[in-house]
Amino acid sequence: MLKKFIGGLGSSEKFEIPAHDSPLFQNIQWDRLPRHVAVIMDGNGRWATGKGLIRTAGHRAGVKTLKNILKTAIGLGLDALTVYAFSTENWKRPRPEVDFLMNLFSEYLIKELREMDEDNVRIHFIGRIEGLPPGLQKQMREAEELMKDNTGIHFNVAANYGGQDELVRAVQRLAAKAAAGEIQPEDIDEAAIDQELDTAGNPPVDLVIRTSGDERLSNFLLWQSAYAEFYFTDVNWPDFRPEDFVAAMEDFAGRSRRFGGLKNQ
C-alpha cells in the first residue's frame, strides 16, 4: 500500500504534508518517535553516475527529495530536522560542482521560501555561513528572519559545516567570556557548551540517518549525536522516498535506548 501511495509521484506532482491518518503513517508508533532527526544526504553523485548523468543532475534531484522528506517530517510532528547540505570538506570538490551547489542553494531558497513559510517551518543555517558567497549569506539571513516567528519544525541546514569546527568555535566563545570575566572556568559544563553550539535551542539528536551505504558520521553533529541511534541505508539520496524515512522512524521505535544504563532500570 505504501509503495502505491508513494510510487506514483511524478516529477510534476506536488507532495503535500501527509495527514495523521495517511496510509504512509499506518504503522507509526506516535509515542515512540524521535524528537530530532539528522540526515546525511549522501549519494547524489553516485545516483547520477549510475544513470549516465553528470553529478550535478544528482544534486538537483536531491533537492526534490529534501522537500518531500521535510514535509514528511512535518506530518510526523518532529521537533527538528537537521540536514547535512555542504561540509567544510566539500570545498575540495571540483570548482564547477561547488559553484553549482552554491547556485542551487540560492535557487532552492527562491523557489521554496514561501511554501516553507506557509508550512510554519523555522529555518536556520548552521556552520561557517560567513564563508559562503555574500549574496547567498544575505538570502539565508532573510529566510531566517522571515520564518523566525513560526512555531513549526526547526529545519536546520548545515552549510559550510564541520562538527569539529563547530566545537572549536563554541570553545573559543566560552574562552573569550572567561577571559573577560563574564564566566568562571568552572561554569563551563555540558549545558554551557550546548548553548554555544549552532544548534542551541534544539533537543539532542535522537536519530541519524545516512543514505548511500557508508556508515560514518563524517564530522556531522558530533556533540549533538552523543546518544543518537543510527540508521544506514544503501538507497542513494535522490531515491530516498517518504516511505524510506517512515521506515527509519519505525525502526527507531523498536530500539531500546538506555543512555548508559540498563534496560528497565
Coordinates of C-alpha atoms in Angstrom, one line a residue:
M1 CA 0.0 0.0 0.0
L2 CA 2.8 2.4 0.8
K3 CA 4.6 1.7 -2.4
K4 CA 1.4 2.5 -4.3
F5 CA 0.9 5.7 -2.2
I6 CA 4.4 7.0 -2.9
G7 CA 5.4 5.3 -6.2
G8 CA 3.2 7.4 -8.4
L9 CA 4.8 10.7 -7.6
G10 CA 5.8 12.1 -11.0
S11 CA 8.1 15.0 -11.5
S12 CA 5.3 17.5 -11.7
E13 CA 3.2 16.1 -8.9
K14 CA 3.3 18.1 -5.7
F15 CA 3.8 16.1 -2.5
E16 CA 1.7 17.5 0.3
I17 CA 2.2 17.2 4.1
P18 CA 0.8 13.8 5.0
A19 CA -2.1 13.8 7.4
H20 CA -2.0 12.0 10.7
D21 CA -4.3 9.3 9.3
S22 CA -2.4 9.0 6.0
P23 CA -1.7 5.4 4.7
L24 CA 2.0 6.4 4.9
F25 CA 1.8 6.5 8.7
Q26 CA -0.3 3.4 9.2
N27 CA 2.3 1.6 11.3
I28 CA 3.7 4.6 13.1
Q29 CA 4.0 4.4 16.9
W30 CA 3.3 8.0 17.6
D31 CA 4.5 7.9 21.2
R32 CA 7.9 6.5 20.2
L33 CA 9.0 8.9 17.5
P34 CA 12.4 10.8 17.7
R35 CA 12.2 14.5 18.5
H36 CA 15.3 15.5 16.5
V37 CA 16.4 13.7 13.3
A38 CA 19.6 14.4 11.5
V39 CA 20.2 13.3 7.9
I40 CA 23.4 12.9 6.0
M41 CA 22.1 13.2 2.4
D42 CA 24.7 11.1 0.6
G43 CA 24.8 9.6 -2.9
N44 CA 23.7 12.3 -5.2
G45 CA 26.8 11.9 -7.4
R46 CA 26.6 8.1 -7.3
W47 CA 22.9 8.3 -8.3
A48 CA 23.7 10.4 -11.3
T49 CA 26.7 8.4 -12.4
G50 CA 24.6 5.2 -12.2
K51 CA 22.2 6.7 -14.6
G52 CA 24.8 8.0 -17.0
L53 CA 24.2 11.7 -15.9
I54 CA 26.5 14.4 -14.8
R55 CA 26.9 14.7 -11.0
T56 CA 25.1 18.0 -10.8
A57 CA 21.9 16.2 -12.0
G58 CA 22.1 14.2 -8.8
H59 CA 22.2 17.3 -6.7
R60 CA 19.2 18.8 -8.4
A61 CA 17.3 15.5 -7.9
G62 CA 18.3 15.5 -4.3
V63 CA 16.6 18.9 -3.7
K64 CA 13.2 17.4 -4.6
T65 CA 13.9 14.5 -2.2
L66 CA 14.7 17.0 0.6
K67 CA 11.4 18.9 0.1
N68 CA 9.4 15.6 0.3
I69 CA 11.3 14.5 3.4
L70 CA 10.8 17.8 5.1
K71 CA 7.0 17.6 4.5
T72 CA 7.0 14.1 5.9
A73 CA 8.8 15.2 9.0
I74 CA 6.2 18.0 9.4
G75 CA 3.4 15.4 9.1
L76 CA 5.1 13.3 11.8
G77 CA 5.2 16.3 14.1
L78 CA 9.0 16.1 14.6
D79 CA 10.5 18.9 16.6
A80 CA 13.7 19.3 14.5
L81 CA 15.2 18.1 11.2
T82 CA 18.9 18.8 10.5
V83 CA 20.4 18.1 7.1
Y84 CA 24.0 18.0 6.0
A85 CA 24.0 20.1 2.8
F86 CA 27.6 21.2 2.4
S87 CA 30.5 20.3 4.7
T88 CA 33.7 22.2 5.3
E89 CA 35.5 19.4 3.4
N90 CA 33.2 19.8 0.3
W91 CA 35.3 22.8 -0.9
K92 CA 37.8 20.2 -2.1
R93 CA 35.4 19.2 -4.9
P94 CA 35.9 20.5 -8.4
R95 CA 35.2 24.2 -8.6
P96 CA 32.3 23.9 -11.2
E97 CA 30.5 21.5 -8.8
V98 CA 31.0 23.8 -5.8
D99 CA 29.7 26.8 -7.9
F100 CA 26.7 24.7 -8.9
L101 CA 25.9 23.8 -5.3
M102 CA 26.1 27.5 -4.2
N103 CA 23.7 28.4 -7.0
L104 CA 21.4 25.5 -6.2
F105 CA 21.2 26.7 -2.5
S106 CA 20.1 30.1 -3.8
E107 CA 17.6 28.7 -6.3
Y108 CA 16.2 26.5 -3.5
L109 CA 15.5 29.4 -1.3
I110 CA 13.9 31.5 -4.1
K111 CA 11.6 28.6 -5.1
E112 CA 10.7 27.1 -1.7
L113 CA 10.8 30.1 0.7
R114 CA 7.1 31.0 0.6
E115 CA 5.9 27.4 0.8
M116 CA 8.1 26.6 3.8
D117 CA 6.8 29.7 5.5
E118 CA 3.2 28.6 4.8
D119 CA 4.1 25.2 6.3
N120 CA 5.1 27.0 9.5
V121 CA 8.8 26.0 9.2
R122 CA 11.5 27.7 11.2
I123 CA 14.7 27.5 9.0
H124 CA 18.2 28.0 10.4
F125 CA 21.5 27.7 8.7
I126 CA 24.4 26.3 10.7
G127 CA 28.1 26.3 10.0
R128 CA 30.5 29.0 9.0
I129 CA 28.0 30.9 7.0
E130 CA 30.3 33.8 6.7
G131 CA 32.5 31.7 4.4
L132 CA 29.7 31.4 1.8
P133 CA 29.1 33.8 -1.1
P134 CA 27.8 37.2 0.2
G135 CA 24.6 37.0 -1.9
L136 CA 23.8 33.6 -0.5
Q137 CA 24.5 34.7 3.0
K138 CA 22.0 37.5 2.5
Q139 CA 19.4 35.1 1.3
M140 CA 19.9 32.8 4.2
R141 CA 19.6 35.6 6.8
E142 CA 16.5 36.9 5.1
A143 CA 14.9 33.4 5.1
E144 CA 15.7 33.1 8.8
E145 CA 14.2 36.5 9.6
L146 CA 11.1 35.7 7.6
M147 CA 10.4 32.5 9.5
K148 CA 11.7 33.3 12.9
D149 CA 8.3 33.6 14.5
N150 CA 6.9 30.4 13.0
T151 CA 6.1 27.7 15.5
G152 CA 6.6 24.5 13.5
I153 CA 9.5 22.2 12.9
H154 CA 13.1 23.5 13.4
F155 CA 14.7 22.9 9.9
N156 CA 18.4 23.3 10.3
V157 CA 20.5 23.3 7.1
A158 CA 24.2 22.6 7.7
A159 CA 26.2 24.6 5.1
N160 CA 30.0 25.0 5.2
Y161 CA 29.6 23.0 8.4
G162 CA 32.0 20.7 10.3
G163 CA 31.4 19.2 13.7
Q164 CA 34.9 19.8 15.0
D165 CA 34.9 23.3 13.7
E166 CA 31.6 24.0 15.5
L167 CA 33.1 22.8 18.7
V168 CA 36.2 24.9 18.3
R169 CA 34.0 28.0 17.7
A170 CA 31.9 27.2 20.8
V171 CA 35.0 26.7 23.0
Q172 CA 36.5 30.0 21.6
R173 CA 33.4 31.9 22.6
L174 CA 33.4 30.4 26.1
A175 CA 37.2 31.2 26.5
A176 CA 36.5 34.8 25.4
K177 CA 33.8 35.1 28.1
A178 CA 36.1 33.6 30.7
A179 CA 38.9 36.0 29.7
A180 CA 36.5 38.9 30.0
G181 CA 35.4 37.8 33.5
E182 CA 31.9 37.1 32.4
I183 CA 32.1 33.5 33.5
Q184 CA 34.5 31.3 35.6
P185 CA 36.1 28.2 34.1
E186 CA 34.1 26.0 36.5
D187 CA 30.9 27.4 34.9
I188 CA 31.7 25.6 31.7
D189 CA 29.7 22.5 31.7
E190 CA 27.7 20.5 29.2
A191 CA 24.8 23.0 29.2
A192 CA 27.1 25.9 28.7
I193 CA 28.7 24.2 25.7
D194 CA 25.4 23.2 24.3
Q195 CA 24.2 26.8 24.3
E196 CA 27.2 27.9 22.3
L197 CA 26.6 25.4 19.5
D198 CA 25.0 26.3 16.2
T199 CA 22.0 24.1 17.2
A200 CA 21.3 25.9 20.5
G201 CA 17.6 25.6 21.4
N202 CA 17.2 22.3 19.7
P203 CA 16.8 19.0 21.5
P204 CA 19.7 16.5 21.3
V205 CA 19.7 14.4 18.1
D206 CA 17.8 11.1 18.6
L207 CA 18.3 9.6 15.2
V208 CA 21.0 10.0 12.5
I209 CA 20.1 8.7 9.0
R210 CA 22.7 8.2 6.4
T211 CA 21.9 7.2 2.8
S212 CA 24.0 5.6 0.1
G213 CA 25.7 2.8 2.1
D214 CA 28.5 4.5 4.0
E215 CA 28.4 4.1 7.8
R216 CA 30.2 7.0 9.4
L217 CA 29.3 10.4 10.9
S218 CA 31.6 12.4 8.6
N219 CA 32.2 15.2 11.1
F220 CA 28.4 15.9 11.5
L221 CA 26.8 16.9 14.7
L222 CA 29.5 15.2 16.9
W223 CA 28.3 16.7 20.2
Q224 CA 24.6 16.6 19.5
S225 CA 24.7 12.9 18.4
A226 CA 26.3 11.6 21.6
Y227 CA 23.5 9.2 22.3
A228 CA 21.8 9.1 18.9
E229 CA 20.6 6.0 17.2
F230 CA 21.9 5.4 13.7
Y231 CA 20.1 4.2 10.6
F232 CA 22.0 3.3 7.5
T233 CA 20.6 2.5 4.1
D234 CA 22.1 1.7 0.7
V235 CA 19.5 3.9 -1.0
N236 CA 21.0 6.9 -2.7
W237 CA 19.6 10.2 -1.5
P238 CA 17.6 11.1 -4.7
D239 CA 15.8 7.7 -4.4
F240 CA 15.1 8.1 -0.7
R241 CA 11.3 8.4 -0.5
P242 CA 8.9 9.4 2.3
E243 CA 8.3 5.7 2.8
D244 CA 12.0 5.2 3.4
F245 CA 12.0 8.0 6.0
V246 CA 9.0 6.4 7.7
A247 CA 10.7 3.0 7.7
A248 CA 13.6 4.7 9.7
M249 CA 11.0 6.0 12.2
E250 CA 9.5 2.6 12.6
D251 CA 12.9 1.1 13.1
F252 CA 13.7 3.7 15.7
A253 CA 10.5 2.9 17.6
G254 CA 11.8 -0.6 18.1
R255 CA 15.1 0.4 19.6
S256 CA 15.9 0.2 23.3
R257 CA 17.5 3.4 24.4
R258 CA 19.4 3.0 27.7
F259 CA 21.7 6.1 27.7
G260 CA 24.4 4.2 29.5
G261 CA 22.1 2.5 32.0
L262 CA 20.4 -0.9 31.9
K263 CA 17.1 -1.9 30.3
N264 CA 14.1 -1.5 32.5
Q265 CA 16.3 0.2 35.1

